[in-house]
Amino acid sequence: MPGGEYGELDGSLPAITSLNASYSTTLSIPSPYLFIPPAERKAISDVRRTFCLFVTFDLLFISLLWIIELNISSSIKDSLEKEVIHYDYTSSFFDIFLLAVFRFLCLQVGYAAFRLKHWWVIAVTTLVTSVFLVVKVIVSNLLSQNAFGYVLPITSFVVAWLETWFLDFKVLTQEADDERAYLAAVNAACERAPMIYPRAVSDGQFYSPPESIAGSEEDLDEEGLGRRAVTAQEKEYVRQGREAMSVVEQILVQEDNWKFEKNNDMGDSVYTLEIPYHGKTFILKAFMQCPAELVYQEVILQPEKMVQWNKTVSACQILQRVDDNTMVSYDVSSGAAGGVVSARDFVNVRRVERKRDCYLSAGMATDHEAKPPCGRYVRGENGPGGFVVLKSSSNPSVCTFIWVLNTDLKGRLPRYLIHQSLAATMFEFMSHLRQRITDLRPSHRSHHHI
């Protein structure tokens, strides 16, 4: 915007003389996301196999306890005759063993043989086990016989509920996520499409990539002005940055496939999208009452200054400026979820580009010799993601801000807790960004009047 309030920002990112060419390159470079058919799935998932092993352990453990109990007062033969042939509901442990056999058969047939993806089978086994044990403890005299009057009912009850928790929160949840990712990968591979199954882009969509220009990667590099990647490592950083940019651009044109998750009082919305080979990606979309250039300056152009106002980040350092579009940064996130999620550190490669109607910053995890993993923080790993600032064609004083986040926080954290903390962190970031814009605008207005 020459002559405008933010006109000087148009020259703040040098050497972007061929945006069309850079977009073409991002789609033409070799990539692990392009044209790789998904691996053939296993007949039974690892987490389901673990569940079946636990069900087998349930039967063997209860059987072992019952055999030990049979040996306490007399021989096994006499005890078996007493508890099995002359079965008495009020004094025999034989029915608790049969209860374990019932759980084993139902769960193995349902989840190993038929590979059911519903919880109704384990709901039945857990309900039957719980009701039977509660009634047996109330009406029988097991507690007065020996220690096994306590051990067997309690163990059977606890193990049955552990099986329920493991299936519901681990097996079914993880398999559902894996299934969505696999289907997306199948579509991508079958259609021979880069990363995500593309579709036609309507004129009314918020983002339209510029037309591409044919040419090799080497020819494109010669068009740049100023700093260029020289070493093999620097060229790898550039490749990673272009790769991340390509993924972010394709996420943008798939807005119709975004799944709504939640919103806040300010109208900000968080969506998710399953990305082949990367899993669930979180997308924040917010409307900003300020020019796009102001958000570009604060969020994209000056990431190392973000710690001054963004409380979700405690440190940001530029480790290396590779070329005029690419840099490597070191970031430390603040704790989340009330301290349950501790601080994480990240090493990311970032690529910044400016299109006709938007500003983009895309990045992904990388390695840098200046910041190897240390014991102070858990090293997180970011998949392709970044920030996008979309200009308004009708009103230059407003813009749309999009944050694409795909991250693996590592550590031993429940997946649902991570997802909740990520959405909350994104809303918190928007709160800090709006406050930053509010603090800056008076000074910009006074500068404009002068």
mmCIF file of C-alpha atoms in Angstrom, residues 114-429:
data_model
loop_
_atom_site.group_PDB
_atom_site.id
_atom_site.type_symbol
_atom_site.label_atom_id
_atom_site.label_comp_id
_atom_site.label_asym_id
_atom_site.label_seq_id
_atom_site.Cartn_x
_atom_site.Cartn_y
_atom_site.Cartn_z
ATOM 1 C CA PHE A 114 -15.164 -60.050 15.004
ATOM 2 C CA ARG A 115 -13.093 -56.898 15.687
ATOM 3 C CA LEU A 116 -16.088 -54.886 16.777
ATOM 4 C CA LYS A 117 -15.689 -51.112 17.012
ATOM 5 C CA HIS A 118 -18.427 -50.524 19.565
ATOM 6 C CA TRP A 119 -18.465 -50.670 23.338
ATOM 7 C CA TRP A 120 -21.693 -52.632 23.802
ATOM 8 C CA VAL A 121 -19.992 -56.028 24.388
ATOM 9 C CA ILE A 122 -17.756 -54.778 27.183
ATOM 10 C CA ALA A 123 -20.662 -52.803 28.611
ATOM 11 C CA VAL A 124 -22.576 -56.078 28.999
ATOM 12 C CA THR A 125 -19.647 -57.980 30.546
ATOM 13 C CA THR A 126 -18.835 -55.176 32.983
ATOM 14 C CA LEU A 127 -22.479 -54.741 33.987
ATOM 15 C CA VAL A 128 -22.954 -58.480 34.572
ATOM 16 C CA THR A 129 -19.699 -58.692 36.533
ATOM 17 C CA SER A 130 -20.481 -55.681 38.727
ATOM 18 C CA VAL A 131 -24.042 -56.736 39.556
ATOM 19 C CA PHE A 132 -23.076 -60.348 40.220
ATOM 20 C CA LEU A 133 -20.160 -59.453 42.513
ATOM 21 C CA VAL A 134 -22.103 -56.849 44.491
ATOM 22 C CA VAL A 135 -24.970 -59.272 45.104
ATOM 23 C CA LYS A 136 -22.592 -62.129 45.971
ATOM 24 C CA VAL A 137 -20.681 -60.052 48.512
ATOM 25 C CA ILE A 138 -23.932 -58.966 50.157
ATOM 26 C CA VAL A 139 -25.674 -62.350 50.455
ATOM 27 C CA SER A 140 -22.697 -64.741 50.831
ATOM 28 C CA ASN A 141 -20.370 -65.488 53.737
ATOM 29 C CA LEU A 142 -17.145 -65.302 51.693
ATOM 30 C CA LEU A 143 -15.678 -62.523 53.834
ATOM 31 C CA SER A 144 -15.673 -64.789 56.877
ATOM 32 C CA GLN A 145 -13.802 -67.697 55.242
ATOM 33 C CA ASN A 146 -10.304 -66.418 54.447
ATOM 34 C CA ALA A 147 -8.428 -63.584 52.765
ATOM 35 C CA PHE A 148 -9.575 -64.741 49.353
ATOM 36 C CA GLY A 149 -13.086 -63.736 50.328
ATOM 37 C CA TYR A 150 -11.788 -60.184 49.843
ATOM 38 C CA VAL A 151 -9.139 -60.670 47.144
ATOM 39 C CA LEU A 152 -11.112 -62.529 44.480
ATOM 40 C CA PRO A 153 -14.250 -60.309 44.348
ATOM 41 C CA ILE A 154 -12.249 -57.061 44.523
ATOM 42 C CA THR A 155 -9.719 -58.191 41.895
ATOM 43 C CA SER A 156 -12.438 -59.364 39.540
ATOM 44 C CA PHE A 157 -14.338 -56.095 39.942
ATOM 45 C CA VAL A 158 -11.296 -53.844 39.396
ATOM 46 C CA VAL A 159 -9.971 -55.765 36.393
ATOM 47 C CA ALA A 160 -13.384 -55.665 34.677
ATOM 48 C CA TRP A 161 -13.522 -51.875 34.979
ATOM 49 C CA LEU A 162 -9.888 -51.509 33.844
ATOM 50 C CA GLU A 163 -10.813 -53.402 30.691
ATOM 51 C CA THR A 164 -13.711 -51.027 30.115
ATOM 52 C CA TRP A 165 -11.518 -47.951 30.541
ATOM 53 C CA PHE A 166 -8.795 -49.305 28.274
ATOM 54 C CA LEU A 167 -11.188 -50.175 25.451
ATOM 55 C CA ASP A 168 -13.191 -46.944 25.584
ATOM 56 C CA PHE A 169 -10.387 -44.419 26.095
ATOM 57 C CA LYS A 170 -7.520 -46.152 24.292
ATOM 58 C CA VAL A 171 -8.558 -48.774 21.759
ATOM 59 C CA LEU A 172 -11.655 -47.250 20.174
ATOM 60 C CA THR A 173 -10.352 -43.677 20.303
ATOM 61 C CA GLN A 174 -6.975 -44.434 18.750
ATOM 62 C CA GLU A 175 -8.413 -46.715 16.090
ATOM 63 C CA ALA A 176 -10.939 -44.057 15.092
ATOM 64 C CA ASP A 177 -8.137 -41.499 14.673
ATOM 65 C CA ASP A 178 -6.029 -43.985 12.731
ATOM 66 C CA GLU A 179 -8.976 -44.860 10.485
ATOM 67 C CA ARG A 180 -9.603 -41.214 9.557
ATOM 68 C CA ALA A 181 -5.925 -40.667 8.807
ATOM 69 C CA TYR A 182 -5.736 -43.867 6.749
ATOM 70 C CA LEU A 183 -8.788 -43.007 4.654
ATOM 71 C CA ALA A 184 -7.405 -39.556 3.965
ATOM 72 C CA ALA A 185 -4.109 -41.112 2.916
ATOM 73 C CA VAL A 186 -5.909 -43.578 0.636
ATOM 74 C CA ASN A 187 -7.768 -40.743 -1.077
ATOM 75 C CA ALA A 188 -4.565 -38.778 -1.482
ATOM 76 C CA ALA A 189 -2.673 -41.743 -2.917
ATOM 77 C CA CYS A 190 -5.437 -42.957 -5.198
ATOM 78 C CA GLU A 191 -6.018 -39.522 -6.703
ATOM 79 C CA ARG A 192 -2.260 -38.970 -7.006
ATOM 80 C CA ALA A 193 -2.759 -35.641 -5.278
ATOM 81 C CA PRO A 194 -0.257 -33.737 -3.128
ATOM 82 C CA MET A 195 -0.991 -34.202 0.535
ATOM 83 C CA ILE A 196 -4.747 -33.598 0.551
ATOM 84 C CA TYR A 197 -7.415 -34.522 -1.977
ATOM 85 C CA PRO A 198 -7.874 -31.260 -3.910
ATOM 86 C CA ARG A 199 -11.101 -29.919 -5.282
ATOM 87 C CA ALA A 200 -12.126 -27.042 -7.454
ATOM 88 C CA VAL A 201 -11.780 -23.650 -5.800
ATOM 89 C CA SER A 202 -14.711 -21.324 -6.173
ATOM 90 C CA ASP A 203 -14.266 -17.611 -6.810
ATOM 91 C CA GLY A 204 -15.823 -16.854 -3.468
ATOM 92 C CA GLN A 205 -13.270 -18.764 -1.469
ATOM 93 C CA PHE A 206 -11.040 -16.820 0.829
ATOM 94 C CA TYR A 207 -7.778 -18.024 -0.691
ATOM 95 C CA SER A 208 -6.703 -18.425 -4.303
ATOM 96 C CA PRO A 209 -3.125 -19.443 -5.042
ATOM 97 C CA PRO A 210 -1.475 -17.423 -7.826
ATOM 98 C CA GLU A 211 -0.699 -19.064 -11.121
ATOM 99 C CA SER A 212 2.539 -21.006 -11.290
ATOM 100 C CA ILE A 213 5.513 -20.518 -13.600
ATOM 101 C CA ALA A 214 7.420 -23.409 -15.062
ATOM 102 C CA GLY A 215 11.059 -23.751 -14.193
ATOM 103 C CA SER A 216 13.479 -25.759 -12.160
ATOM 104 C CA GLU A 217 14.323 -25.151 -8.538
ATOM 105 C CA GLU A 218 17.819 -24.016 -9.536
ATOM 106 C CA ASP A 219 16.425 -21.436 -11.962
ATOM 107 C CA LEU A 220 14.118 -20.098 -9.287
ATOM 108 C CA ASP A 221 16.931 -19.674 -6.813
ATOM 109 C CA GLU A 222 18.758 -17.463 -9.295
ATOM 110 C CA GLU A 223 15.837 -15.049 -9.357
ATOM 111 C CA GLY A 224 16.178 -14.192 -5.695
ATOM 112 C CA LEU A 225 17.901 -11.060 -4.507
ATOM 113 C CA GLY A 226 20.100 -10.852 -1.415
ATOM 114 C CA ARG A 227 20.764 -13.796 0.906
ATOM 115 C CA ARG A 228 20.651 -17.310 -0.610
ATOM 116 C CA ALA A 229 21.040 -20.822 0.744
ATOM 117 C CA VAL A 230 24.535 -22.135 0.021
ATOM 118 C CA THR A 231 25.331 -25.220 2.073
ATOM 119 C CA ALA A 232 23.511 -28.548 1.880
ATOM 120 C CA GLN A 233 21.988 -27.954 5.326
ATOM 121 C CA GLU A 234 20.703 -24.526 4.307
ATOM 122 C CA LYS A 235 19.131 -25.977 1.168
ATOM 123 C CA GLU A 236 17.472 -28.623 3.338
ATOM 124 C CA TYR A 237 16.000 -25.876 5.526
ATOM 125 C CA VAL A 238 14.651 -24.157 2.409
ATOM 126 C CA ARG A 239 13.152 -27.434 1.197
ATOM 127 C CA GLN A 240 11.459 -28.029 4.553
ATOM 128 C CA GLY A 241 10.076 -24.490 4.577
ATOM 129 C CA ARG A 242 8.642 -24.853 1.073
ATOM 130 C CA GLU A 243 7.175 -28.205 2.033
ATOM 131 C CA ALA A 244 5.428 -26.727 5.075
ATOM 132 C CA MET A 245 4.152 -23.828 2.965
ATOM 133 C CA SER A 246 2.698 -26.246 0.420
ATOM 134 C CA VAL A 247 0.812 -28.148 3.138
ATOM 135 C CA VAL A 248 -0.561 -24.968 4.732
ATOM 136 C CA GLU A 249 -1.776 -23.674 1.361
ATOM 137 C CA GLN A 250 -3.599 -26.924 0.705
ATOM 138 C CA ILE A 251 -5.196 -26.831 4.164
ATOM 139 C CA LEU A 252 -6.536 -23.367 3.351
ATOM 140 C CA VAL A 253 -8.305 -24.493 0.196
ATOM 141 C CA GLN A 254 -9.923 -27.360 2.101
ATOM 142 C CA GLU A 255 -12.010 -25.131 4.381
ATOM 143 C CA ASP A 256 -15.185 -27.050 3.564
ATOM 144 C CA ASN A 257 -13.577 -30.139 5.110
ATOM 145 C CA TRP A 258 -12.690 -28.457 8.391
ATOM 146 C CA LYS A 259 -14.537 -29.962 11.354
ATOM 147 C CA PHE A 260 -15.843 -27.416 13.861
ATOM 148 C CA GLU A 261 -14.708 -28.034 17.438
ATOM 149 C CA LYS A 262 -15.523 -24.975 19.563
ATOM 150 C CA ASN A 263 -15.674 -21.195 19.614
ATOM 151 C CA ASN A 264 -15.450 -18.391 22.182
ATOM 152 C CA ASP A 265 -17.323 -15.205 23.023
ATOM 153 C CA MET A 266 -15.210 -13.170 20.587
ATOM 154 C CA GLY A 267 -16.386 -15.262 17.645
ATOM 155 C CA ASP A 268 -13.076 -17.083 17.211
ATOM 156 C CA SER A 269 -13.514 -20.679 16.076
ATOM 157 C CA VAL A 270 -11.287 -23.739 16.321
ATOM 158 C CA TYR A 271 -11.562 -26.445 13.683
ATOM 159 C CA THR A 272 -9.733 -29.720 13.073
ATOM 160 C CA LEU A 273 -8.648 -31.532 9.940
ATOM 161 C CA GLU A 274 -7.094 -34.975 9.616
ATOM 162 C CA ILE A 275 -3.834 -34.713 7.689
ATOM 163 C CA PRO A 276 -2.318 -37.844 6.117
ATOM 164 C CA TYR A 277 0.873 -38.912 7.901
ATOM 165 C CA HIS A 278 0.429 -36.180 10.544
ATOM 166 C CA GLY A 279 -2.943 -36.792 12.170
ATOM 167 C CA LYS A 280 -5.172 -34.146 13.682
ATOM 168 C CA THR A 281 -4.399 -30.518 12.807
ATOM 169 C CA PHE A 282 -5.994 -27.642 14.723
ATOM 170 C CA ILE A 283 -7.079 -24.518 12.838
ATOM 171 C CA LEU A 284 -8.012 -21.236 14.523
ATOM 172 C CA LYS A 285 -9.942 -18.698 12.463
ATOM 173 C CA ALA A 286 -10.568 -15.203 13.805
ATOM 174 C CA PHE A 287 -11.805 -11.865 12.483
ATOM 175 C CA MET A 288 -9.574 -8.902 13.367
ATOM 176 C CA GLN A 289 -10.598 -5.252 13.528
ATOM 177 C CA CYS A 290 -7.285 -4.002 12.167
ATOM 178 C CA PRO A 291 -5.336 -3.936 8.875
ATOM 179 C CA ALA A 292 -3.671 -7.142 7.783
ATOM 180 C CA GLU A 293 -0.277 -5.386 7.713
ATOM 181 C CA LEU A 294 -0.380 -4.743 11.439
ATOM 182 C CA VAL A 295 -0.974 -8.435 12.269
ATOM 183 C CA TYR A 296 1.691 -9.410 9.730
ATOM 184 C CA GLN A 297 4.194 -7.164 11.454
ATOM 185 C CA GLU A 298 3.486 -8.423 14.972
ATOM 186 C CA VAL A 299 3.002 -12.136 14.361
ATOM 187 C CA ILE A 300 4.937 -13.012 11.206
ATOM 188 C CA LEU A 301 7.611 -10.404 10.618
ATOM 189 C CA GLN A 302 8.875 -10.119 14.196
ATOM 190 C CA PRO A 303 8.468 -13.541 15.861
ATOM 191 C CA GLU A 304 11.294 -12.910 18.333
ATOM 192 C CA LYS A 305 9.377 -9.943 19.778
ATOM 193 C CA MET A 306 6.228 -11.973 20.345
ATOM 194 C CA VAL A 307 7.330 -12.881 23.882
ATOM 195 C CA GLN A 308 6.740 -9.240 24.877
ATOM 196 C CA TRP A 309 2.983 -9.655 24.596
ATOM 197 C CA ASN A 310 2.196 -13.351 23.967
ATOM 198 C CA LYS A 311 1.992 -15.103 27.334
ATOM 199 C CA THR A 312 1.698 -18.542 25.713
ATOM 200 C CA VAL A 313 5.360 -18.261 24.623
ATOM 201 C CA SER A 314 8.182 -17.707 27.106
ATOM 202 C CA ALA A 315 11.105 -17.513 24.645
ATOM 203 C CA CYS A 316 11.719 -17.107 20.916
ATOM 204 C CA GLN A 317 15.154 -16.874 19.332
ATOM 205 C CA ILE A 318 16.173 -16.729 15.675
ATOM 206 C CA LEU A 319 18.963 -19.286 15.366
ATOM 207 C CA GLN A 320 19.739 -18.744 11.690
ATOM 208 C CA ARG A 321 18.495 -16.677 8.764
ATOM 209 C CA VAL A 322 18.914 -19.045 5.841
ATOM 210 C CA ASP A 323 17.694 -16.838 3.004
ATOM 211 C CA ASP A 324 15.338 -13.926 2.553
ATOM 212 C CA ASN A 325 12.308 -16.151 3.057
ATOM 213 C CA THR A 326 13.580 -18.814 5.450
ATOM 214 C CA MET A 327 14.789 -18.848 9.050
ATOM 215 C CA VAL A 328 15.302 -21.340 11.857
ATOM 216 C CA SER A 329 13.864 -20.421 15.253
ATOM 217 C CA TYR A 330 13.926 -21.783 18.779
ATOM 218 C CA ASP A 331 10.683 -21.418 20.758
ATOM 219 C CA VAL A 332 9.705 -22.272 24.317
ATOM 220 C CA SER A 333 5.998 -22.564 25.119
ATOM 221 C CA SER A 334 4.533 -21.734 28.494
ATOM 222 C CA GLY A 335 2.769 -24.391 30.539
ATOM 223 C CA ALA A 336 -0.861 -25.137 29.762
ATOM 224 C CA ALA A 337 -3.942 -26.730 31.349
ATOM 225 C CA GLY A 338 -3.211 -25.186 34.731
ATOM 226 C CA GLY A 339 0.333 -26.518 34.787
ATOM 227 C CA VAL A 340 -0.615 -30.103 33.941
ATOM 228 C CA VAL A 341 1.115 -29.666 30.559
ATOM 229 C CA SER A 342 4.623 -28.427 31.312
ATOM 230 C CA ALA A 343 6.673 -26.087 29.118
ATOM 231 C CA ARG A 344 7.945 -27.494 25.820
ATOM 232 C CA ASP A 345 10.704 -26.286 23.524
ATOM 233 C CA PHE A 346 10.716 -26.486 19.728
ATOM 234 C CA VAL A 347 13.172 -25.965 16.910
ATOM 235 C CA ASN A 348 11.305 -24.921 13.751
ATOM 236 C CA VAL A 349 12.140 -23.888 10.235
ATOM 237 C CA ARG A 350 9.931 -20.985 9.095
ATOM 238 C CA ARG A 351 9.192 -19.753 5.594
ATOM 239 C CA VAL A 352 7.529 -16.381 5.055
ATOM 240 C CA GLU A 353 5.790 -15.418 1.816
ATOM 241 C CA ARG A 354 3.565 -12.584 0.692
ATOM 242 C CA LYS A 355 0.836 -13.215 -1.834
ATOM 243 C CA ARG A 356 -1.545 -10.860 -3.580
ATOM 244 C CA ASP A 357 -4.181 -11.001 -0.871
ATOM 245 C CA CYS A 358 -2.484 -12.518 2.170
ATOM 246 C CA TYR A 359 0.667 -12.980 4.236
ATOM 247 C CA LEU A 360 1.829 -16.477 5.142
ATOM 248 C CA SER A 361 4.315 -17.945 7.587
ATOM 249 C CA ALA A 362 4.646 -21.726 7.466
ATOM 250 C CA GLY A 363 6.978 -24.007 9.371
ATOM 251 C CA MET A 364 7.700 -27.427 10.753
ATOM 252 C CA ALA A 365 10.097 -29.138 13.146
ATOM 253 C CA THR A 366 13.764 -29.387 12.250
ATOM 254 C CA ASP A 367 17.153 -29.844 13.911
ATOM 255 C CA HIS A 368 19.837 -27.251 14.551
ATOM 256 C CA GLU A 369 23.241 -27.739 16.108
ATOM 257 C CA ALA A 370 22.817 -24.614 18.249
ATOM 258 C CA LYS A 371 19.857 -26.063 20.151
ATOM 259 C CA PRO A 372 20.081 -29.831 20.726
ATOM 260 C CA PRO A 373 17.492 -31.379 23.105
ATOM 261 C CA CYS A 374 18.245 -30.642 26.750
ATOM 262 C CA GLY A 375 16.950 -31.957 30.054
ATOM 263 C CA ARG A 376 15.292 -28.695 31.051
ATOM 264 C CA TYR A 377 12.370 -29.030 28.618
ATOM 265 C CA VAL A 378 10.565 -31.815 26.815
ATOM 266 C CA ARG A 379 11.348 -31.329 23.111
ATOM 267 C CA GLY A 380 8.094 -31.062 21.182
ATOM 268 C CA GLU A 381 7.770 -31.616 17.451
ATOM 269 C CA ASN A 382 5.636 -29.518 15.132
ATOM 270 C CA GLY A 383 4.134 -30.814 11.927
ATOM 271 C CA PRO A 384 3.382 -28.471 9.017
ATOM 272 C CA GLY A 385 1.543 -25.375 10.248
ATOM 273 C CA GLY A 386 1.792 -21.628 10.515
ATOM 274 C CA PHE A 387 0.058 -18.264 10.457
ATOM 275 C CA VAL A 388 -2.016 -16.737 7.655
ATOM 276 C CA VAL A 389 -3.285 -13.145 7.499
ATOM 277 C CA LEU A 390 -5.947 -12.586 4.842
ATOM 278 C CA LYS A 391 -6.668 -9.097 3.546
ATOM 279 C CA SER A 392 -10.245 -7.936 3.067
ATOM 280 C CA SER A 393 -11.038 -6.973 -0.512
ATOM 281 C CA SER A 394 -13.768 -4.567 0.572
ATOM 282 C CA ASN A 395 -12.404 -3.053 3.796
ATOM 283 C CA PRO A 396 -8.635 -2.592 4.280
ATOM 284 C CA SER A 397 -9.090 -1.875 8.003
ATOM 285 C CA VAL A 398 -10.123 -5.454 8.825
ATOM 286 C CA CYS A 399 -8.593 -8.863 8.157
ATOM 287 C CA THR A 400 -8.945 -12.567 8.885
ATOM 288 C CA PHE A 401 -6.313 -14.371 10.948
ATOM 289 C CA ILE A 402 -5.756 -18.139 10.681
ATOM 290 C CA TRP A 403 -3.445 -20.265 12.801
ATOM 291 C CA VAL A 404 -2.720 -23.812 11.622
ATOM 292 C CA LEU A 405 -1.278 -25.946 14.424
ATOM 293 C CA ASN A 406 -0.072 -29.529 14.170
ATOM 294 C CA THR A 407 2.066 -30.468 17.140
ATOM 295 C CA ASP A 408 3.243 -33.460 19.108
ATOM 296 C CA LEU A 409 3.954 -32.418 22.683
ATOM 297 C CA LYS A 410 5.670 -35.731 23.439
ATOM 298 C CA GLY A 411 5.722 -36.962 27.023
ATOM 299 C CA ARG A 412 3.102 -39.252 28.535
ATOM 300 C CA LEU A 413 0.037 -37.058 28.228
ATOM 301 C CA PRO A 414 -3.519 -38.287 27.513
ATOM 302 C CA ARG A 415 -4.589 -37.320 24.012
ATOM 303 C CA TYR A 416 -7.837 -35.697 25.147
ATOM 304 C CA LEU A 417 -5.928 -33.464 27.568
ATOM 305 C CA ILE A 418 -3.548 -32.368 24.796
ATOM 306 C CA HIS A 419 -6.438 -31.508 22.483
ATOM 307 C CA GLN A 420 -8.203 -29.494 25.175
ATOM 308 C CA SER A 421 -5.040 -27.597 26.063
ATOM 309 C CA LEU A 422 -4.271 -26.780 22.415
ATOM 310 C CA ALA A 423 -7.699 -25.230 21.794
ATOM 311 C CA ALA A 424 -7.461 -23.241 25.039
ATOM 312 C CA THR A 425 -3.957 -22.061 24.129
ATOM 313 C CA MET A 426 -5.164 -20.852 20.727
ATOM 314 C CA PHE A 427 -7.967 -18.816 22.294
ATOM 315 C CA GLU A 428 -5.537 -17.395 24.850
ATOM 316 C CA PHE A 429 -3.166 -16.387 22.058
#
